[in-house]
């Protein structure tokens, strides 16, 4: 009888030999660690492009192409020269016959032999194919898409968040890979820094808590061993922001001494090394060792996408002058509101913007969210209202559950104006609260938060957004089981926002779907 992955883990643990079955345990060489990872379901592309390829930050005339040379995903030191010449090619066809751009760059050990190629001179709103070469080898072929030119009549994109490796498989990312999209937005918690999880799991973290650059690099190598993650990167360009687990749970850069500063910068570098990120802006020097994530992008004159960074500049929460944005990012955001074009305005927001009281009459909120920075939130949303910004939709991760909220200038005043809608998405696989908690607390949260329209937990997946000049539609896409890497995907429910009318409403065809709270 063939022993499955869970069975292998259980048997190893029962025999007191988990360290003999799991990657990077004591005494394992990197080669043995990789073999053990692959036996438990991980796969890697052929060396040296083991972690795959990706593209990101699509503009009408260009994208950023990414790869990292990692012949041995679990080795601390790679068997590579200090610098390696890497060739790249962009073509109009998957067969790579109609080449439109090519060049070479040098990958340096300083940044883990990662490669970030800003490609320009492409045509808007079309697919391109790309590949890398190095040391006589060629990578897989990736597909990307440039942003549409002004006048777009339809934009379709997806968001993903919270993909804790030991909580399940990435069937949701497999679903994203198969969708026809203009781009993907990742809302944070791409990796988790924890050591191995306890109990019976499909798979697990392979080392202790991440503290050093080497730790974080190995953690990214583990996560990118999931073929669905690599496929989603290879099929679509991504925008990315981060939340806390890319560094440490609920961290603030304002807290911690020199050891934490060193850890944070190591985590930031590892994130950059593994993502298709355009650092800084055109004509502006790169910002490493602290990447600049916030940016504003015009998507075909139809969607103005604003990517926020809610970690790098925050202060301690629950203080009179606390800030989740930092002064410069807040001023930049408000200036964008003042000068906003006539378009849908989408804020990519890693943690919940709307207020969330735990139960009626309670002052208990979640200070790691915008709730810990209420004065700044009131200032920003008051500016949105004062500037008469219309068609604001905020997309959010972090909660491992789905919420739909009306965004109000004052969440404690039922008659305050609605200035937008917020969609908080299910996680890719990171665990939600237990069913009994959701059943009990869903109605309590609804009663305590009149702006809350919908809450559903215990499902896993991603949100897909279909945007036209007349309507925004959010499709909540969920997998049948996060424990099945090939689980099918279906639509749980759909919500709409009509142009010129703030707030969202549920599609009548899906309004009978399961929910733990739905406002009457």
PDB file of N, CA and C in Angstrom, residues 401-456:
ATOM      1  N   UNK A 401     -11.041  35.154   6.456  1.00  0.00           N
ATOM      2  CA  UNK A 401     -12.490  35.065   6.326  1.00  0.00           C
ATOM      3  C   UNK A 401     -12.954  36.194   5.423  1.00  0.00           C
ATOM      4  N   UNK A 402     -14.188  36.081   4.935  1.00  0.00           N
ATOM      5  CA  UNK A 402     -14.724  37.082   4.023  1.00  0.00           C
ATOM      6  C   UNK A 402     -15.649  38.044   4.754  1.00  0.00           C
ATOM      7  N   UNK A 403     -15.453  39.334   4.517  1.00  0.00           N
ATOM      8  CA  UNK A 403     -16.315  40.392   5.016  1.00  0.00           C
ATOM      9  C   UNK A 403     -16.674  41.306   3.845  1.00  0.00           C
ATOM     10  N   UNK A 404     -17.856  41.894   3.906  1.00  0.00           N
ATOM     11  CA  UNK A 404     -18.212  43.009   3.041  1.00  0.00           C
ATOM     12  C   UNK A 404     -18.676  44.136   3.959  1.00  0.00           C
ATOM     13  N   UNK A 405     -18.075  45.307   3.807  1.00  0.00           N
ATOM     14  CA  UNK A 405     -18.379  46.446   4.666  1.00  0.00           C
ATOM     15  C   UNK A 405     -18.682  47.684   3.842  1.00  0.00           C
ATOM     16  N   UNK A 406     -19.592  48.518   4.355  1.00  0.00           N
ATOM     17  CA  UNK A 406     -19.707  49.890   3.892  1.00  0.00           C
ATOM     18  C   UNK A 406     -18.614  50.709   4.569  1.00  0.00           C
ATOM     19  N   UNK A 407     -17.884  51.477   3.797  1.00  0.00           N
ATOM     20  CA  UNK A 407     -16.874  52.366   4.376  1.00  0.00           C
ATOM     21  C   UNK A 407     -17.540  53.694   4.690  1.00  0.00           C
ATOM     22  N   UNK A 408     -17.532  54.062   5.973  1.00  0.00           N
ATOM     23  CA  UNK A 408     -18.169  55.292   6.421  1.00  0.00           C
ATOM     24  C   UNK A 408     -17.125  56.235   7.006  1.00  0.00           C
ATOM     25  N   UNK A 409     -17.398  57.512   6.937  1.00  0.00           N
ATOM     26  CA  UNK A 409     -16.462  58.484   7.517  1.00  0.00           C
ATOM     27  C   UNK A 409     -16.403  58.368   9.030  1.00  0.00           C
ATOM     28  N   UNK A 410     -17.495  57.942   9.649  1.00  0.00           N
ATOM     29  CA  UNK A 410     -17.549  57.714  11.094  1.00  0.00           C
ATOM     30  C   UNK A 410     -18.313  56.416  11.320  1.00  0.00           C
ATOM     31  N   UNK A 411     -17.597  55.367  11.680  1.00  0.00           N
ATOM     32  CA  UNK A 411     -18.226  54.056  11.800  1.00  0.00           C
ATOM     33  C   UNK A 411     -19.150  53.958  13.007  1.00  0.00           C
ATOM     34  N   UNK A 412     -19.062  54.899  13.925  1.00  0.00           N
ATOM     35  CA  UNK A 412     -19.940  54.882  15.097  1.00  0.00           C
ATOM     36  C   UNK A 412     -21.191  55.733  14.902  1.00  0.00           C
ATOM     37  N   UNK A 413     -21.319  56.372  13.767  1.00  0.00           N
ATOM     38  CA  UNK A 413     -22.484  57.198  13.482  1.00  0.00           C
ATOM     39  C   UNK A 413     -23.249  56.589  12.313  1.00  0.00           C
ATOM     40  N   UNK A 414     -24.432  56.085  12.601  1.00  0.00           N
ATOM     41  CA  UNK A 414     -25.190  55.370  11.575  1.00  0.00           C
ATOM     42  C   UNK A 414     -25.584  56.259  10.410  1.00  0.00           C
ATOM     43  N   UNK A 415     -25.634  57.575  10.644  1.00  0.00           N
ATOM     44  CA  UNK A 415     -26.028  58.484   9.573  1.00  0.00           C
ATOM     45  C   UNK A 415     -24.837  59.103   8.850  1.00  0.00           C
ATOM     46  N   UNK A 416     -23.621  58.650   9.152  1.00  0.00           N
ATOM     47  CA  UNK A 416     -22.452  59.197   8.463  1.00  0.00           C
ATOM     48  C   UNK A 416     -22.426  58.701   7.024  1.00  0.00           C
ATOM     49  N   UNK A 417     -21.846  59.476   6.116  1.00  0.00           N
ATOM     50  CA  UNK A 417     -21.912  59.103   4.691  1.00  0.00           C
ATOM     51  C   UNK A 417     -21.099  57.853   4.370  1.00  0.00           C
ATOM     52  N   UNK A 418     -21.624  57.070   3.450  1.00  0.00           N
ATOM     53  CA  UNK A 418     -20.902  55.922   2.902  1.00  0.00           C
ATOM     54  C   UNK A 418     -20.024  56.436   1.763  1.00  0.00           C
ATOM     55  N   UNK A 419     -18.718  56.152   1.833  1.00  0.00           N
ATOM     56  CA  UNK A 419     -17.795  56.658   0.817  1.00  0.00           C
ATOM     57  C   UNK A 419     -17.170  55.548  -0.017  1.00  0.00           C
ATOM     58  N   UNK A 420     -17.499  54.291   0.278  1.00  0.00           N
ATOM     59  CA  UNK A 420     -16.923  53.204  -0.497  1.00  0.00           C
ATOM     60  C   UNK A 420     -17.352  51.858   0.021  1.00  0.00           C
ATOM     61  N   UNK A 421     -16.799  50.815  -0.572  1.00  0.00           N
ATOM     62  CA  UNK A 421     -17.064  49.436  -0.178  1.00  0.00           C
ATOM     63  C   UNK A 421     -15.735  48.736   0.072  1.00  0.00           C
ATOM     64  N   UNK A 422     -15.723  47.856   1.059  1.00  0.00           N
ATOM     65  CA  UNK A 422     -14.527  47.067   1.342  1.00  0.00           C
ATOM     66  C   UNK A 422     -14.856  45.586   1.233  1.00  0.00           C
ATOM     67  N   UNK A 423     -14.044  44.864   0.461  1.00  0.00           N
ATOM     68  CA  UNK A 423     -14.150  43.418   0.333  1.00  0.00           C
ATOM     69  C   UNK A 423     -12.922  42.781   0.978  1.00  0.00           C
ATOM     70  N   UNK A 424     -13.128  42.073   2.071  1.00  0.00           N
ATOM     71  CA  UNK A 424     -12.060  41.322   2.714  1.00  0.00           C
ATOM     72  C   UNK A 424     -12.182  39.874   2.269  1.00  0.00           C
ATOM     73  N   UNK A 425     -11.107  39.332   1.730  1.00  0.00           N
ATOM     74  CA  UNK A 425     -11.154  38.042   1.045  1.00  0.00           C
ATOM     75  C   UNK A 425     -10.804  36.881   1.974  1.00  0.00           C
ATOM     76  N   UNK A 426     -11.350  35.703   1.642  1.00  0.00           N
ATOM     77  CA  UNK A 426     -10.883  34.471   2.269  1.00  0.00           C
ATOM     78  C   UNK A 426      -9.380  34.300   2.044  1.00  0.00           C
ATOM     79  N   UNK A 427      -8.751  33.519   2.879  1.00  0.00           N
ATOM     80  CA  UNK A 427      -7.330  33.210   2.694  1.00  0.00           C
ATOM     81  C   UNK A 427      -7.157  32.097   1.662  1.00  0.00           C
ATOM     82  N   UNK A 428      -5.928  31.991   1.155  1.00  0.00           N
ATOM     83  CA  UNK A 428      -5.589  30.867   0.276  1.00  0.00           C
ATOM     84  C   UNK A 428      -5.739  29.555   1.043  1.00  0.00           C
ATOM     85  N   UNK A 429      -5.165  29.493   2.251  1.00  0.00           N
ATOM     86  CA  UNK A 429      -5.291  28.263   3.042  1.00  0.00           C
ATOM     87  C   UNK A 429      -5.087  28.488   4.536  1.00  0.00           C
ATOM     88  N   UNK A 430      -4.637  29.677   4.971  1.00  0.00           N
ATOM     89  CA  UNK A 430      -4.396  29.911   6.393  1.00  0.00           C
ATOM     90  C   UNK A 430      -5.696  29.755   7.173  1.00  0.00           C
ATOM     91  N   UNK A 431      -5.629  29.053   8.300  1.00  0.00           N
ATOM     92  CA  UNK A 431      -6.817  28.632   9.016  1.00  0.00           C
ATOM     93  C   UNK A 431      -7.667  29.767   9.559  1.00  0.00           C
ATOM     94  N   UNK A 432      -8.992  29.638   9.401  1.00  0.00           N
ATOM     95  CA  UNK A 432      -9.953  30.564   9.994  1.00  0.00           C
ATOM     96  C   UNK A 432     -10.257  30.112  11.416  1.00  0.00           C
ATOM     97  N   UNK A 433     -11.071  30.914  12.102  1.00  0.00           N
ATOM     98  CA  UNK A 433     -11.535  30.502  13.425  1.00  0.00           C
ATOM     99  C   UNK A 433     -12.382  29.240  13.314  1.00  0.00           C
ATOM    100  N   UNK A 434     -12.576  28.571  14.450  1.00  0.00           N
ATOM    101  CA  UNK A 434     -13.347  27.324  14.463  1.00  0.00           C
ATOM    102  C   UNK A 434     -14.815  27.590  14.116  1.00  0.00           C
ATOM    103  N   UNK A 435     -15.506  26.586  13.584  1.00  0.00           N
ATOM    104  CA  UNK A 435     -16.900  26.787  13.179  1.00  0.00           C
ATOM    105  C   UNK A 435     -17.790  27.326  14.296  1.00  0.00           C
ATOM    106  N   UNK A 436     -17.610  26.813  15.514  1.00  0.00           N
ATOM    107  CA  UNK A 436     -18.462  27.273  16.607  1.00  0.00           C
ATOM    108  C   UNK A 436     -18.226  28.749  16.926  1.00  0.00           C
ATOM    109  N   UNK A 437     -16.970  29.210  16.761  1.00  0.00           N
ATOM    110  CA  UNK A 437     -16.678  30.631  16.978  1.00  0.00           C
ATOM    111  C   UNK A 437     -17.388  31.473  15.925  1.00  0.00           C
ATOM    112  N   UNK A 438     -17.321  31.027  14.688  1.00  0.00           N
ATOM    113  CA  UNK A 438     -17.948  31.779  13.605  1.00  0.00           C
ATOM    114  C   UNK A 438     -19.461  31.840  13.774  1.00  0.00           C
ATOM    115  N   UNK A 439     -20.068  30.718  14.133  1.00  0.00           N
ATOM    116  CA  UNK A 439     -21.525  30.684  14.316  1.00  0.00           C
ATOM    117  C   UNK A 439     -21.956  31.625  15.431  1.00  0.00           C
ATOM    118  N   UNK A 440     -21.183  31.677  16.513  1.00  0.00           N
ATOM    119  CA  UNK A 440     -21.535  32.521  17.655  1.00  0.00           C
ATOM    120  C   UNK A 440     -21.258  33.991  17.373  1.00  0.00           C
ATOM    121  N   UNK A 441     -20.103  34.274  16.807  1.00  0.00           N
ATOM    122  CA  UNK A 441     -19.645  35.654  16.729  1.00  0.00           C
ATOM    123  C   UNK A 441     -20.056  36.380  15.456  1.00  0.00           C
ATOM    124  N   UNK A 442     -20.434  35.647  14.411  1.00  0.00           N
ATOM    125  CA  UNK A 442     -20.910  36.327  13.213  1.00  0.00           C
ATOM    126  C   UNK A 442     -22.071  37.265  13.505  1.00  0.00           C
ATOM    127  N   UNK A 443     -23.164  36.782  14.119  1.00  0.00           N
ATOM    128  CA  UNK A 443     -24.271  37.676  14.444  1.00  0.00           C
ATOM    129  C   UNK A 443     -23.887  38.782  15.424  1.00  0.00           C
ATOM    130  N   UNK A 444     -22.986  38.492  16.368  1.00  0.00           N
ATOM    131  CA  UNK A 444     -22.561  39.523  17.323  1.00  0.00           C
ATOM    132  C   UNK A 444     -21.804  40.641  16.614  1.00  0.00           C
ATOM    133  N   UNK A 445     -20.919  40.266  15.693  1.00  0.00           N
ATOM    134  CA  UNK A 445     -20.202  41.291  14.941  1.00  0.00           C
ATOM    135  C   UNK A 445     -21.156  42.102  14.075  1.00  0.00           C
ATOM    136  N   UNK A 446     -22.162  41.439  13.500  1.00  0.00           N
ATOM    137  CA  UNK A 446     -23.132  42.161  12.703  1.00  0.00           C
ATOM    138  C   UNK A 446     -23.915  43.170  13.527  1.00  0.00           C
ATOM    139  N   UNK A 447     -24.299  42.772  14.740  1.00  0.00           N
ATOM    140  CA  UNK A 447     -25.040  43.684  15.612  1.00  0.00           C
ATOM    141  C   UNK A 447     -24.173  44.843  16.076  1.00  0.00           C
ATOM    142  N   UNK A 448     -22.898  44.569  16.311  1.00  0.00           N
ATOM    143  CA  UNK A 448     -22.000  45.603  16.845  1.00  0.00           C
ATOM    144  C   UNK A 448     -21.476  46.549  15.771  1.00  0.00           C
ATOM    145  N   UNK A 449     -21.594  46.151  14.507  1.00  0.00           N
ATOM    146  CA  UNK A 449     -21.020  46.938  13.405  1.00  0.00           C
ATOM    147  C   UNK A 449     -22.079  47.128  12.329  1.00  0.00           C
ATOM    148  N   UNK A 450     -22.906  48.171  12.430  1.00  0.00           N
ATOM    149  CA  UNK A 450     -24.000  48.351  11.471  1.00  0.00           C
ATOM    150  C   UNK A 450     -23.548  48.458  10.017  1.00  0.00           C
ATOM    151  N   UNK A 451     -22.289  48.818   9.804  1.00  0.00           N
ATOM    152  CA  UNK A 451     -21.763  48.928   8.440  1.00  0.00           C
ATOM    153  C   UNK A 451     -21.379  47.575   7.854  1.00  0.00           C
ATOM    154  N   UNK A 452     -21.351  46.519   8.687  1.00  0.00           N
ATOM    155  CA  UNK A 452     -20.999  45.184   8.209  1.00  0.00           C
ATOM    156  C   UNK A 452     -22.199  44.581   7.482  1.00  0.00           C
ATOM    157  N   UNK A 453     -21.971  44.178   6.245  1.00  0.00           N
ATOM    158  CA  UNK A 453     -23.053  43.619   5.434  1.00  0.00           C
ATOM    159  C   UNK A 453     -23.008  42.101   5.337  1.00  0.00           C
ATOM    160  N   UNK A 454     -21.814  41.519   5.516  1.00  0.00           N
ATOM    161  CA  UNK A 454     -21.668  40.090   5.230  1.00  0.00           C
ATOM    162  C   UNK A 454     -20.425  39.566   5.927  1.00  0.00           C
ATOM    163  N   UNK A 455     -20.527  38.334   6.451  1.00  0.00           N
ATOM    164  CA  UNK A 455     -19.377  37.649   7.038  1.00  0.00           C
ATOM    165  C   UNK A 455     -19.529  36.159   6.770  1.00  0.00           C
ATOM    166  N   UNK A 456     -18.480  35.555   6.241  1.00  0.00           N
ATOM    167  CA  UNK A 456     -18.469  34.106   6.001  1.00  0.00           C
ATOM    168  C   UNK A 456     -17.074  33.579   6.268  1.00  0.00           C
TER     169      UNK A 456
END
